mmCIF file of C-alpha atoms in Angstrom:
data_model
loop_
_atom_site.group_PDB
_atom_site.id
_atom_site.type_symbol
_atom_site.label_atom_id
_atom_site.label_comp_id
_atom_site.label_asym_id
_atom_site.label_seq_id
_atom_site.Cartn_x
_atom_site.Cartn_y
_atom_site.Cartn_z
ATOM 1 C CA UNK A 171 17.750 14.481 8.019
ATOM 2 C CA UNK A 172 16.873 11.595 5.945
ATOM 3 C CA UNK A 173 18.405 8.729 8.346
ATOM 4 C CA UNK A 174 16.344 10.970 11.044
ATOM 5 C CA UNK A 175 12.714 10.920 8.956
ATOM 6 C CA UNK A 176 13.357 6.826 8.255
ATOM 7 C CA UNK A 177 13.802 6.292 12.246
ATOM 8 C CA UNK A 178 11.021 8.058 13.000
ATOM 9 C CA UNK A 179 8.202 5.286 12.740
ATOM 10 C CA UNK A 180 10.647 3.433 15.591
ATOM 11 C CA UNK A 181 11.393 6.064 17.512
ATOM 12 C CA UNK A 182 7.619 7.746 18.012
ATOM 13 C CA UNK A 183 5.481 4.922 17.109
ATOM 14 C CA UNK A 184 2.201 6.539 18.252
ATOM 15 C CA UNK A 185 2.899 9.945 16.335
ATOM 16 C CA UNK A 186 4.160 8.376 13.344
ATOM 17 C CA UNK A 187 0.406 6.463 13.399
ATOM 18 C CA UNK A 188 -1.692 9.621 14.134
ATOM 19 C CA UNK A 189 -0.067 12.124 11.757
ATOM 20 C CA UNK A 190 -0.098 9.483 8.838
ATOM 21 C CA UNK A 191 -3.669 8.265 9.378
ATOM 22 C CA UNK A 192 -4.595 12.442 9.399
ATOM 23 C CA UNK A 193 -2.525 12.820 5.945
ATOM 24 C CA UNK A 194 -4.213 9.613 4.093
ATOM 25 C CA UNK A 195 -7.623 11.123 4.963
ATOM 26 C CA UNK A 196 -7.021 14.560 4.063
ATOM 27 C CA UNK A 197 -5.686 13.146 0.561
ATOM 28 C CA UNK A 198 -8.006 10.461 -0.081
ATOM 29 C CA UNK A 199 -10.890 13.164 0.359
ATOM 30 C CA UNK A 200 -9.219 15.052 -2.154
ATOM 31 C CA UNK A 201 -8.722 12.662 -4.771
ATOM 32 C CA UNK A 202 -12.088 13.236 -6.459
ATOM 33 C CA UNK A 203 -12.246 17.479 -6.917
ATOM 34 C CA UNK A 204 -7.997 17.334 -7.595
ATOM 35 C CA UNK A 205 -9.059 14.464 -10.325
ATOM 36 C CA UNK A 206 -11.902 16.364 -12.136
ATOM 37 C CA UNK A 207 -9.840 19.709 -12.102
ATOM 38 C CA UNK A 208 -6.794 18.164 -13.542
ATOM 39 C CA UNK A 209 -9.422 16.655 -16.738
ATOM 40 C CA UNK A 210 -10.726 20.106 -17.005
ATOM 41 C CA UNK A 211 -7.055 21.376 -17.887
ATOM 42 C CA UNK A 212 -6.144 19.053 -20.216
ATOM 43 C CA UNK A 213 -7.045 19.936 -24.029
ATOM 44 C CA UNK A 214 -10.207 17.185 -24.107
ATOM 45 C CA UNK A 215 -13.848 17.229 -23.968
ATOM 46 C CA UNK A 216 -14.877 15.969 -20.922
ATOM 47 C CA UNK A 217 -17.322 14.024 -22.185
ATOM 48 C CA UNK A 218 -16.137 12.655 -24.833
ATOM 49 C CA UNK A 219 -14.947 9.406 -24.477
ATOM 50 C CA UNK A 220 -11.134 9.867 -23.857
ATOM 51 C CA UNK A 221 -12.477 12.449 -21.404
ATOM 52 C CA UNK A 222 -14.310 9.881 -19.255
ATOM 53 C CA UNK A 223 -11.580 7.696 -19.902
ATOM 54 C CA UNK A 224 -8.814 10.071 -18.236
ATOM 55 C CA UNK A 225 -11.024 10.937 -15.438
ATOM 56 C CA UNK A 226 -11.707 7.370 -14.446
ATOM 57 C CA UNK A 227 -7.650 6.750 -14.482
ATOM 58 C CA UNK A 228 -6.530 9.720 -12.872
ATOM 59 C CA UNK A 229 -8.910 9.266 -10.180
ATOM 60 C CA UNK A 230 -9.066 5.821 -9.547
ATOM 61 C CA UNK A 231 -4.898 5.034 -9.727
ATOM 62 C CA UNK A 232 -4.146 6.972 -6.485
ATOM 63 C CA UNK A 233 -7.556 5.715 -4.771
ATOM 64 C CA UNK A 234 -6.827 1.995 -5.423
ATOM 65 C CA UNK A 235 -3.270 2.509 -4.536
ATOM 66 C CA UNK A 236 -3.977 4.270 -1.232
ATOM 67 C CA UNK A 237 -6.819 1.789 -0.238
ATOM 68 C CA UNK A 238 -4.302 -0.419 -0.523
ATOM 69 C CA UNK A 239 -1.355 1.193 0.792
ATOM 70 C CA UNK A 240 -3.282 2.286 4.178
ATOM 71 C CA UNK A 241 -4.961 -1.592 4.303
ATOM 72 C CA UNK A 242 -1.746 -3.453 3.446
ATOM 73 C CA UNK A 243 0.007 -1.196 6.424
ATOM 74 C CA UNK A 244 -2.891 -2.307 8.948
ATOM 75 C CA UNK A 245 -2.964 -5.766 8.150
ATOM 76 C CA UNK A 246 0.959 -5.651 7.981
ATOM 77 C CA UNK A 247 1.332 -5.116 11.587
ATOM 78 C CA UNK A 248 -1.657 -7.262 12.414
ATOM 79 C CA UNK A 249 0.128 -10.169 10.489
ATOM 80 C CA UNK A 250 3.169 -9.928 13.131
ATOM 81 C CA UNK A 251 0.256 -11.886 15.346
ATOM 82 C CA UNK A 252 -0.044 -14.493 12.402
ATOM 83 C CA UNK A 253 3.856 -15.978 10.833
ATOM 84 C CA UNK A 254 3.548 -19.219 9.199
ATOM 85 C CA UNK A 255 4.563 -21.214 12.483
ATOM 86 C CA UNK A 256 1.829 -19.379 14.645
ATOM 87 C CA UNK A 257 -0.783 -20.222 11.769
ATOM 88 C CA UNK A 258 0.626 -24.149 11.801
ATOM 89 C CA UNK A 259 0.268 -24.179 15.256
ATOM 90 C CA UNK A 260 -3.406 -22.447 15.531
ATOM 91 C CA UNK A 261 -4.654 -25.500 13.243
ATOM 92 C CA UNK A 262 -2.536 -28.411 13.753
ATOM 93 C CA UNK A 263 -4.279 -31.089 15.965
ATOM 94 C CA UNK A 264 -7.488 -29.602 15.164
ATOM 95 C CA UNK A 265 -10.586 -31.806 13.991
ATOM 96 C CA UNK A 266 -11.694 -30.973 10.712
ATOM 97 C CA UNK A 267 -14.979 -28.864 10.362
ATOM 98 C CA UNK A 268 -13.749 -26.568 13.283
ATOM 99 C CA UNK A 269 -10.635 -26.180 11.738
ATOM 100 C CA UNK A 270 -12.158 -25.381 8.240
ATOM 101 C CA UNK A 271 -13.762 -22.571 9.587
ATOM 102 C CA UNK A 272 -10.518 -21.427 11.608
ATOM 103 C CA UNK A 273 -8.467 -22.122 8.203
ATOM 104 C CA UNK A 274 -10.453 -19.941 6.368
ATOM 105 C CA UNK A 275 -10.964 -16.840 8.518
ATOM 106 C CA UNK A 276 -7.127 -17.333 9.151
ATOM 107 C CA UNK A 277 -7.017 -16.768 5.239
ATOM 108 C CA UNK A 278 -8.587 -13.675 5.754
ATOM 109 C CA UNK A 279 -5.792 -11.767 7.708
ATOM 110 C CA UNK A 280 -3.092 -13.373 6.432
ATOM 111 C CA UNK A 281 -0.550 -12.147 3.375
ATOM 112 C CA UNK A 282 -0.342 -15.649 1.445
ATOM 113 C CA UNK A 283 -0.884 -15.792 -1.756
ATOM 114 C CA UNK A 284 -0.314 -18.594 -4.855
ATOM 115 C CA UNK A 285 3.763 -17.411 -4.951
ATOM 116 C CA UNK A 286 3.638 -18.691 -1.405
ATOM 117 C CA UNK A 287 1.384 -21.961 -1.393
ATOM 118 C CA UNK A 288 4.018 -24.813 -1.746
ATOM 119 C CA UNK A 289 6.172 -24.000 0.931
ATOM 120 C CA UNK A 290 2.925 -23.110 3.151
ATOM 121 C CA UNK A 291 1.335 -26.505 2.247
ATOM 122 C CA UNK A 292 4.975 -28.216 2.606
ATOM 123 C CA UNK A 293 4.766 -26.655 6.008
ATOM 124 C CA UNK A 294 0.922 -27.793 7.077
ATOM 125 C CA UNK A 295 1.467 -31.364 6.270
ATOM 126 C CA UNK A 296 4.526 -31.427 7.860
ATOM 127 C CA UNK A 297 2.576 -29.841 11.063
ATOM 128 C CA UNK A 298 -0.097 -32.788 11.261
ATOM 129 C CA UNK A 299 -3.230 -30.729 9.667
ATOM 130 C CA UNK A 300 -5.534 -32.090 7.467
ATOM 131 C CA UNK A 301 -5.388 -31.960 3.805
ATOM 132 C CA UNK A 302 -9.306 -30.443 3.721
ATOM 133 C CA UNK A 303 -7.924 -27.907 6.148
ATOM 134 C CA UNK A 304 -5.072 -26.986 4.074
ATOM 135 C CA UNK A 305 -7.144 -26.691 1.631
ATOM 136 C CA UNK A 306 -9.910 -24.566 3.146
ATOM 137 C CA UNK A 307 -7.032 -22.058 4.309
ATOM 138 C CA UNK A 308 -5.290 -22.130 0.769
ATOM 139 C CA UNK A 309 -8.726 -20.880 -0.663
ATOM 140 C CA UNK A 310 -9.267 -18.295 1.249
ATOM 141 C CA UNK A 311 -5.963 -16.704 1.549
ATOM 142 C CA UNK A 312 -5.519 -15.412 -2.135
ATOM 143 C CA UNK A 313 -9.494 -14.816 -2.840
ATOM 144 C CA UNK A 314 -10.706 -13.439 0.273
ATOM 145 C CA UNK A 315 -7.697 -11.614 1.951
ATOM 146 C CA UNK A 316 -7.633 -7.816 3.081
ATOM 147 C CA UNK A 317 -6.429 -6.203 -0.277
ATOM 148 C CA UNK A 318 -10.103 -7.687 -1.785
ATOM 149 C CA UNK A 319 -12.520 -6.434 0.960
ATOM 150 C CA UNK A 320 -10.876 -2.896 0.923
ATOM 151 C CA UNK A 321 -11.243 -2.415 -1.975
ATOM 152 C CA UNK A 322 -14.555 -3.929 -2.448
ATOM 153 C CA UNK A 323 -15.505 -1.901 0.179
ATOM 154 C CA UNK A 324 -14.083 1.185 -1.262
ATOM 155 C CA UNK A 325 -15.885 0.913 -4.762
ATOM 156 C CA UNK A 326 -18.867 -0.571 -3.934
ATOM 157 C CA UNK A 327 -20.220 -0.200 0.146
ATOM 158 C CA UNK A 328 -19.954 -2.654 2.682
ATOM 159 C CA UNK A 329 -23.219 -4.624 1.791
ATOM 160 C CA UNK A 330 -21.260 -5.920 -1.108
ATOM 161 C CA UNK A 331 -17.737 -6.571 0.580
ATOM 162 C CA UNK A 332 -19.515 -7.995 3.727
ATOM 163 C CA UNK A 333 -21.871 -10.367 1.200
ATOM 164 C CA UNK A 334 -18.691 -11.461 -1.068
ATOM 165 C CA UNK A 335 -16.625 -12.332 2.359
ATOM 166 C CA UNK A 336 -19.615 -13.977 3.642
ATOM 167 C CA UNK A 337 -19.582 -16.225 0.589
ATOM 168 C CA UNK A 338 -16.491 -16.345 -0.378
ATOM 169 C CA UNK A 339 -16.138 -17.891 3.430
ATOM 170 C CA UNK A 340 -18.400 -20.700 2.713
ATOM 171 C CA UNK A 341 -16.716 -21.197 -0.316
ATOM 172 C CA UNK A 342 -13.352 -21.788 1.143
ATOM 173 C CA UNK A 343 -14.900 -23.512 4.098
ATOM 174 C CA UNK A 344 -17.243 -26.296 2.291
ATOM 175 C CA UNK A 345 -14.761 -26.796 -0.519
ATOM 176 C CA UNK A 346 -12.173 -27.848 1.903
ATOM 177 C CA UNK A 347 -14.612 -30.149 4.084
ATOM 178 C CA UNK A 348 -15.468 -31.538 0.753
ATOM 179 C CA UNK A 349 -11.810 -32.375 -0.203
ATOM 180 C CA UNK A 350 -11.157 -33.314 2.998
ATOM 181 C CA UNK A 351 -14.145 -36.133 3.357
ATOM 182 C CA UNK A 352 -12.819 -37.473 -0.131
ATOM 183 C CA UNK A 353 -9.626 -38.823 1.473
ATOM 184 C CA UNK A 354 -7.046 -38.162 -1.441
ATOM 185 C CA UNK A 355 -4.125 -37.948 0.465
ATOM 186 C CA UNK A 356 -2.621 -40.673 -1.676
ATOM 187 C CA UNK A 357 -2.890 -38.121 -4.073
ATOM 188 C CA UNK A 358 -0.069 -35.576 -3.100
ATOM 189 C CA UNK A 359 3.516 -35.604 -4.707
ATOM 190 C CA UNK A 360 5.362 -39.223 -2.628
ATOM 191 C CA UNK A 361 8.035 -36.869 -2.106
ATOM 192 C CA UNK A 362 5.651 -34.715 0.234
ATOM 193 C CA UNK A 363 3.715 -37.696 1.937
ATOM 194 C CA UNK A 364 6.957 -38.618 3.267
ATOM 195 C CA UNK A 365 8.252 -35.696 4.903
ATOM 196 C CA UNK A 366 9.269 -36.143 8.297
ATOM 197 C CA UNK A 367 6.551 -34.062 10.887
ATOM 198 C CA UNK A 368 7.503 -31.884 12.570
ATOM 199 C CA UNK A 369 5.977 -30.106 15.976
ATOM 200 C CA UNK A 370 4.280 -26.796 15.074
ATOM 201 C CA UNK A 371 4.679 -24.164 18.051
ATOM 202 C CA UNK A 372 3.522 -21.095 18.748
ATOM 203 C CA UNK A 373 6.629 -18.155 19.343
ATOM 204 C CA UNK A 374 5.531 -16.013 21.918
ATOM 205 C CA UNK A 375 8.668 -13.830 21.270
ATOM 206 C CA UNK A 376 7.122 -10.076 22.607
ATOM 207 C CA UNK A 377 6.539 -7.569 19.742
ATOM 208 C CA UNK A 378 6.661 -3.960 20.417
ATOM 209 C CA UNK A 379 4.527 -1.085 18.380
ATOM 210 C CA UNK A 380 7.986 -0.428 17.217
ATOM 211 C CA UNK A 381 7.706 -3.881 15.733
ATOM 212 C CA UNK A 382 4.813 -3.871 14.533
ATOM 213 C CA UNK A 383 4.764 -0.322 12.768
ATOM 214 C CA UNK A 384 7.762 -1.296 11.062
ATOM 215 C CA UNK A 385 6.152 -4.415 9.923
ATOM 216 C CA UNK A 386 3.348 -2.711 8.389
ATOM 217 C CA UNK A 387 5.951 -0.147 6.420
ATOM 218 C CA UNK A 388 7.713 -3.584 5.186
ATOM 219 C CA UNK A 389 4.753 -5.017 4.130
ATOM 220 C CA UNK A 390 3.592 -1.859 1.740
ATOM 221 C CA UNK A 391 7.371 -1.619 0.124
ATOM 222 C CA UNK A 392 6.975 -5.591 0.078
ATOM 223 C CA UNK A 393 3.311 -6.092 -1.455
ATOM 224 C CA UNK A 394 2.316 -2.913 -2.998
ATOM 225 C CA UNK A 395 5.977 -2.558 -4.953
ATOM 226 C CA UNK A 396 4.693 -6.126 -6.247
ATOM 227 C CA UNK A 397 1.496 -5.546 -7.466
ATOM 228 C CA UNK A 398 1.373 -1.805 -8.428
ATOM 229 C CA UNK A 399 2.095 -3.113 -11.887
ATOM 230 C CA UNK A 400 -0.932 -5.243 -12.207
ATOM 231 C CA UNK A 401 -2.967 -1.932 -10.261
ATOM 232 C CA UNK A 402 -1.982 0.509 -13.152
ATOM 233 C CA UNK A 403 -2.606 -2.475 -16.540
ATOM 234 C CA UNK A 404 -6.027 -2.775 -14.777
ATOM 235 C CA UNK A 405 -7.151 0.647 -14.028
ATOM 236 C CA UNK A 406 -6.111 1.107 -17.686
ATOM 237 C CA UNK A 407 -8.116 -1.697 -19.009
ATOM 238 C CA UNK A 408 -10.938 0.070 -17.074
ATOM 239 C CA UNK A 409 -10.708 3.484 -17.883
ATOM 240 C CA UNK A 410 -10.507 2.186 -21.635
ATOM 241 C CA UNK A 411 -14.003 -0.060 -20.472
ATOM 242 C CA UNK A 412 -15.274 3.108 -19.238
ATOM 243 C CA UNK A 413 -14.909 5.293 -21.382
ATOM 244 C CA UNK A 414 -15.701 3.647 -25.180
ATOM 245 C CA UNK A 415 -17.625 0.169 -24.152
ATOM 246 C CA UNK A 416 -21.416 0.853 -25.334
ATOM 247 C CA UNK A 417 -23.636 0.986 -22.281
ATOM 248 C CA UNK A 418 -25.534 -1.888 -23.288
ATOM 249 C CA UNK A 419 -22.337 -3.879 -24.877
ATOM 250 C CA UNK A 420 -21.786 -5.789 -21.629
ATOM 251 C CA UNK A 421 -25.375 -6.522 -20.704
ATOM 252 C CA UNK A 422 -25.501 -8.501 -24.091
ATOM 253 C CA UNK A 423 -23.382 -11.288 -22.533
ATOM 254 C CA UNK A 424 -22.700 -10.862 -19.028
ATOM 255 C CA UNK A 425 -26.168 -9.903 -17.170
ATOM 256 C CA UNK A 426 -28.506 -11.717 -15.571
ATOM 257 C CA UNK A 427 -30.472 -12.578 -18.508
ATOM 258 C CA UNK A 428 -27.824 -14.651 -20.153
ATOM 259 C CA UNK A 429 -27.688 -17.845 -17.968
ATOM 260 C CA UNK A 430 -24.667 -18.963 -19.756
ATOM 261 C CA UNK A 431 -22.649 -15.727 -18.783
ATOM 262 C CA UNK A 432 -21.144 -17.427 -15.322
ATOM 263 C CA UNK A 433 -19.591 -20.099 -16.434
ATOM 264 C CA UNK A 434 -18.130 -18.168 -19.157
ATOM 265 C CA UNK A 435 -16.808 -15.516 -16.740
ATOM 266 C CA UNK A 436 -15.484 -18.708 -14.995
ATOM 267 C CA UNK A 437 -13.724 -19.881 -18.394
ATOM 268 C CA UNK A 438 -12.538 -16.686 -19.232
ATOM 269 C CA UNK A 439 -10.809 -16.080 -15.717
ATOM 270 C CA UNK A 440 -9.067 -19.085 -14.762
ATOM 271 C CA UNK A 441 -5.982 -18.755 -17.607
ATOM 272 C CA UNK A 442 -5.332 -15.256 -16.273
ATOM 273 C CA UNK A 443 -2.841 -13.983 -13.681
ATOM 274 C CA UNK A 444 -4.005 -11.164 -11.501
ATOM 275 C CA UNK A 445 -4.736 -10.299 -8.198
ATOM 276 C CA UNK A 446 -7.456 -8.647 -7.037
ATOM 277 C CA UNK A 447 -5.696 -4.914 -6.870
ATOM 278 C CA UNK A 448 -5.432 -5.599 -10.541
ATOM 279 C CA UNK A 449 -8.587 -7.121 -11.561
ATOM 280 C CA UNK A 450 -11.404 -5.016 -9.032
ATOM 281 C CA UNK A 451 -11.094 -1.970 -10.918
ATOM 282 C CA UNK A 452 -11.815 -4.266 -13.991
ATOM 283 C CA UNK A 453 -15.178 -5.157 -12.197
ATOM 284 C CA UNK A 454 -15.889 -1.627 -11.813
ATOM 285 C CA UNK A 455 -15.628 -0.641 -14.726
ATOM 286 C CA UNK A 456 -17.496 -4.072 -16.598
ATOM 287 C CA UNK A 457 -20.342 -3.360 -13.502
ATOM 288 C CA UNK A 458 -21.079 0.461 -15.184
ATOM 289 C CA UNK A 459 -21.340 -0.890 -18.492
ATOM 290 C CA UNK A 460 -24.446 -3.147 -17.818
ATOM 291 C CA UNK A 461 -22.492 -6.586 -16.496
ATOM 292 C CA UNK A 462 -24.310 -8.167 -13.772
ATOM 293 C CA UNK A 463 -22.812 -8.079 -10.464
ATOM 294 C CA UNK A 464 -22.862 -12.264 -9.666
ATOM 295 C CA UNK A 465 -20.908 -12.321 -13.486
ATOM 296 C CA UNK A 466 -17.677 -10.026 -12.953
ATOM 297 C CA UNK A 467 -17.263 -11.403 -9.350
ATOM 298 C CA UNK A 468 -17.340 -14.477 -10.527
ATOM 299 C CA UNK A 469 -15.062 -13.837 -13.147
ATOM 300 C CA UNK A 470 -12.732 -11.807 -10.053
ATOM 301 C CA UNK A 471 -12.683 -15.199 -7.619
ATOM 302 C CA UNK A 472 -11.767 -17.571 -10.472
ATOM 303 C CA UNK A 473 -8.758 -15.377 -11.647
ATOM 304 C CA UNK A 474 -7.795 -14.813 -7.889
ATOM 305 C CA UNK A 475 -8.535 -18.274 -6.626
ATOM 306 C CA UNK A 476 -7.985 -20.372 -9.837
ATOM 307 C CA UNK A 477 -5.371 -18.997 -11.700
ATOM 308 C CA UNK A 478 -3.155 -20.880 -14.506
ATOM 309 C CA UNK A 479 0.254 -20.065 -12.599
ATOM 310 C CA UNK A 480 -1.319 -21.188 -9.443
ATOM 311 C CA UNK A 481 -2.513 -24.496 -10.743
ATOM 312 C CA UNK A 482 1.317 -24.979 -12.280
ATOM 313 C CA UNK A 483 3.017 -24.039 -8.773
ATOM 314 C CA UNK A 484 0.513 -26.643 -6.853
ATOM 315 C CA UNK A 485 1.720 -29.210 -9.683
ATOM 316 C CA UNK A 486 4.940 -28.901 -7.828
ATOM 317 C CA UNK A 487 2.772 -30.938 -4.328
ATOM 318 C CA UNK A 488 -0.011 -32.089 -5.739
ATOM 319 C CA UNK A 489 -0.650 -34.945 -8.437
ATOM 320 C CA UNK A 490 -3.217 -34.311 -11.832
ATOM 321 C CA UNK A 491 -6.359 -36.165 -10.090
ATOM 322 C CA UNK A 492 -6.312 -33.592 -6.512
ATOM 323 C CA UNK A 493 -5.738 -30.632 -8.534
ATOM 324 C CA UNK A 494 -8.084 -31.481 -10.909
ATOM 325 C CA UNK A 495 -10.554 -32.506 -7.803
ATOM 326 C CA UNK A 496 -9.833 -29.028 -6.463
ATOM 327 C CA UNK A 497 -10.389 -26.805 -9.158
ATOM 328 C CA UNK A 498 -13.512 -28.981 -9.580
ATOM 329 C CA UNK A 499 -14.673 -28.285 -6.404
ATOM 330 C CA UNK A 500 -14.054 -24.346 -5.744
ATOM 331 C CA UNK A 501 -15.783 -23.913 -9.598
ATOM 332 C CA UNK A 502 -18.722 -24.818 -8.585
ATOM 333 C CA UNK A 503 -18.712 -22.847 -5.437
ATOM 334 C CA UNK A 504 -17.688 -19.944 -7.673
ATOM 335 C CA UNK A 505 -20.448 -20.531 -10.166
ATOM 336 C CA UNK A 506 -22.871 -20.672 -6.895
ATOM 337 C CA UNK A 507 -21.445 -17.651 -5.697
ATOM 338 C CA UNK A 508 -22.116 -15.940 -9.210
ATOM 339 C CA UNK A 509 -25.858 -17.064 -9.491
ATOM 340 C CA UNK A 510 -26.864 -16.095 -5.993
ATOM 341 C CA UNK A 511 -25.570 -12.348 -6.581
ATOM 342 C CA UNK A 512 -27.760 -12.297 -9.520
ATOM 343 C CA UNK A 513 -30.415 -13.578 -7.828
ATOM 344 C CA UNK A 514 -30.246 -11.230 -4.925
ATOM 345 C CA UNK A 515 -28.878 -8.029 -6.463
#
């Protein structure tokens, strides 16, 4: 029975796809009434602050792991479109400016994060495309990939996701074309510079649904069994934001009235390792205790996009003055990025 239920998603593709997008929806409806019941049984006040606490756990844990679950299947088998040598091949030989902007919305549907950005870079310098390009691509995979706009999307509407991808975008785009115009090639690890090239081609190997479905189930056991960790420590961290942080605590030194507050959001994020399954439900929860909305997502792209273990991985390829030159540059487009949602929202 069991070897019969695992072939399944091979053997009736279609079916397997309609009766398991009917069974997310039916749960994920469910998720608030099943949450507020269970809080009602347990011996605490509702209202009281472990109350609101509990709630805010309970019911965001399964939503943030079945947002990502159900997105992390979708892009899964839309990633069998986009392998490492089909995303070499899509931008080498392209001129740079185009292929910023083809770099970056590349980022967008494809699973790479900072565990996986040597041998990627290894592998687009090797393949002829620019360093700026690299770059622009590199941005954009980690802090504006699928697992962030679901989720934004999720929590907030799709004003917000759709304005933090727009800008998160330009981000990734400009900060490569800037890198890129500043010629410091010279500045990557001799030992990369003089690789041999190699020809990047396109495999046009044909994928069934088969395929595909089965690379969206590998992608969930592969990604979400990685991150679920970081999804629980920050849920928790919110839920205890949520329930005992004053209303007014967070307004004090992250809203719009302290100028200081994005840069500091900047500071704060960059030593720490998340991702954003881990740090989003952070931002909710800072967001309903008075922070300003340009604040916590700046603080969200600077621990996605500039982590400490990133930086020391990139040390591996790149030498003190580039990385330095990078972080530089995607800082400021964060701090931008946190001023303008202030400004506008």
């Amino acid at each position: 029975m069991r070897e019969r239920w695992q072939e399944w998603p091979q053997r009736s593709p279609k079916s397997f796809l309609l009766l398991g997008t009917i069974i997310w929806f039916v749960l994920y409806e469910s998720l608030l009434p099943a949450s507020e019941a269970l809080v009602m049984r347990l011996p605490v006040d509702r209202e009281s602050h472990l109350g609101g606490a509990l709630q805010f756990f309970i019911y965001d844990t399964p939503k943030v792991l079945m947002l990502l679950t159900g997105i992390v299947f979708i892009m899964g088998m839309v990633n069998s479109f986009f392998t490492p040598e089909r995303t070499r091949a899509l931008l080498a030989g392209k001129s740079e400016g185009v292929a910023n902007v083809m770099a970056a919305s590349l980022g967008i549907v494809t699973p790479f994060c900072s565990c996986s950005a040597v041998p990627l870079f290894i592998g687009f310098v090797q393949a002829g495309v620019p360093l700026g390009v690299t770059f622009s691509f590199l941005i954009s995979a980690p802090m504006v990939n699928e697992v962030a706009l679901t989720l934004l999307f999720g929590l907030f509407g799709w004003k917000i996701a759709l304005l933090y991808l727009s800008l998160g975008l330009s981000i990734a785009i400009i900060a490569g074309w800037v890198i890129g115009k500043m010629k410091m090639e010279t500045y990557l690890e001799d030992w990369v510079r003089n690789m041999p090239k190699i020809s990047a081609t396109v495999d046009n190997a044909g994928i069934t649904l088969s395929d595909r479905v089965q690379g969206g189930i590998n992608a969930v056991h592969e990604i979400v069994g990685k991150v679920w960790p970081y999804i629980f420590a920050g849920i928790a961290i919110g839920a205890g934001i949520h329930g005992y942080v004053p209303e007014d605590f967070m307004a004090s030194f992250m809203g719009k009235d302290a100028w200081w507050s994005v840069p500091l959001a900047v500071l704060i994020g960059v030593p720490m390792y998340t991702n954003a399954a881990g740090v989003i439900p952070i931002v909710q929860a800072l967001l309903t205790k008075g922070a300003a909305l340009g604040t916590v997502l700046a603080f969200m792209m600077s621990v996605i996009a500039l982590s400490l273990p990133e930086m020391i991985i990139l040390r591996k390829i790149l030498k003190p003055r580039l990385i330095a030159t990078f972080i530089g540059v995607v800082a400021c487009g964060i701090l931008i990025v946190g001023y303008v949602f202030n400004m506008v929202l």
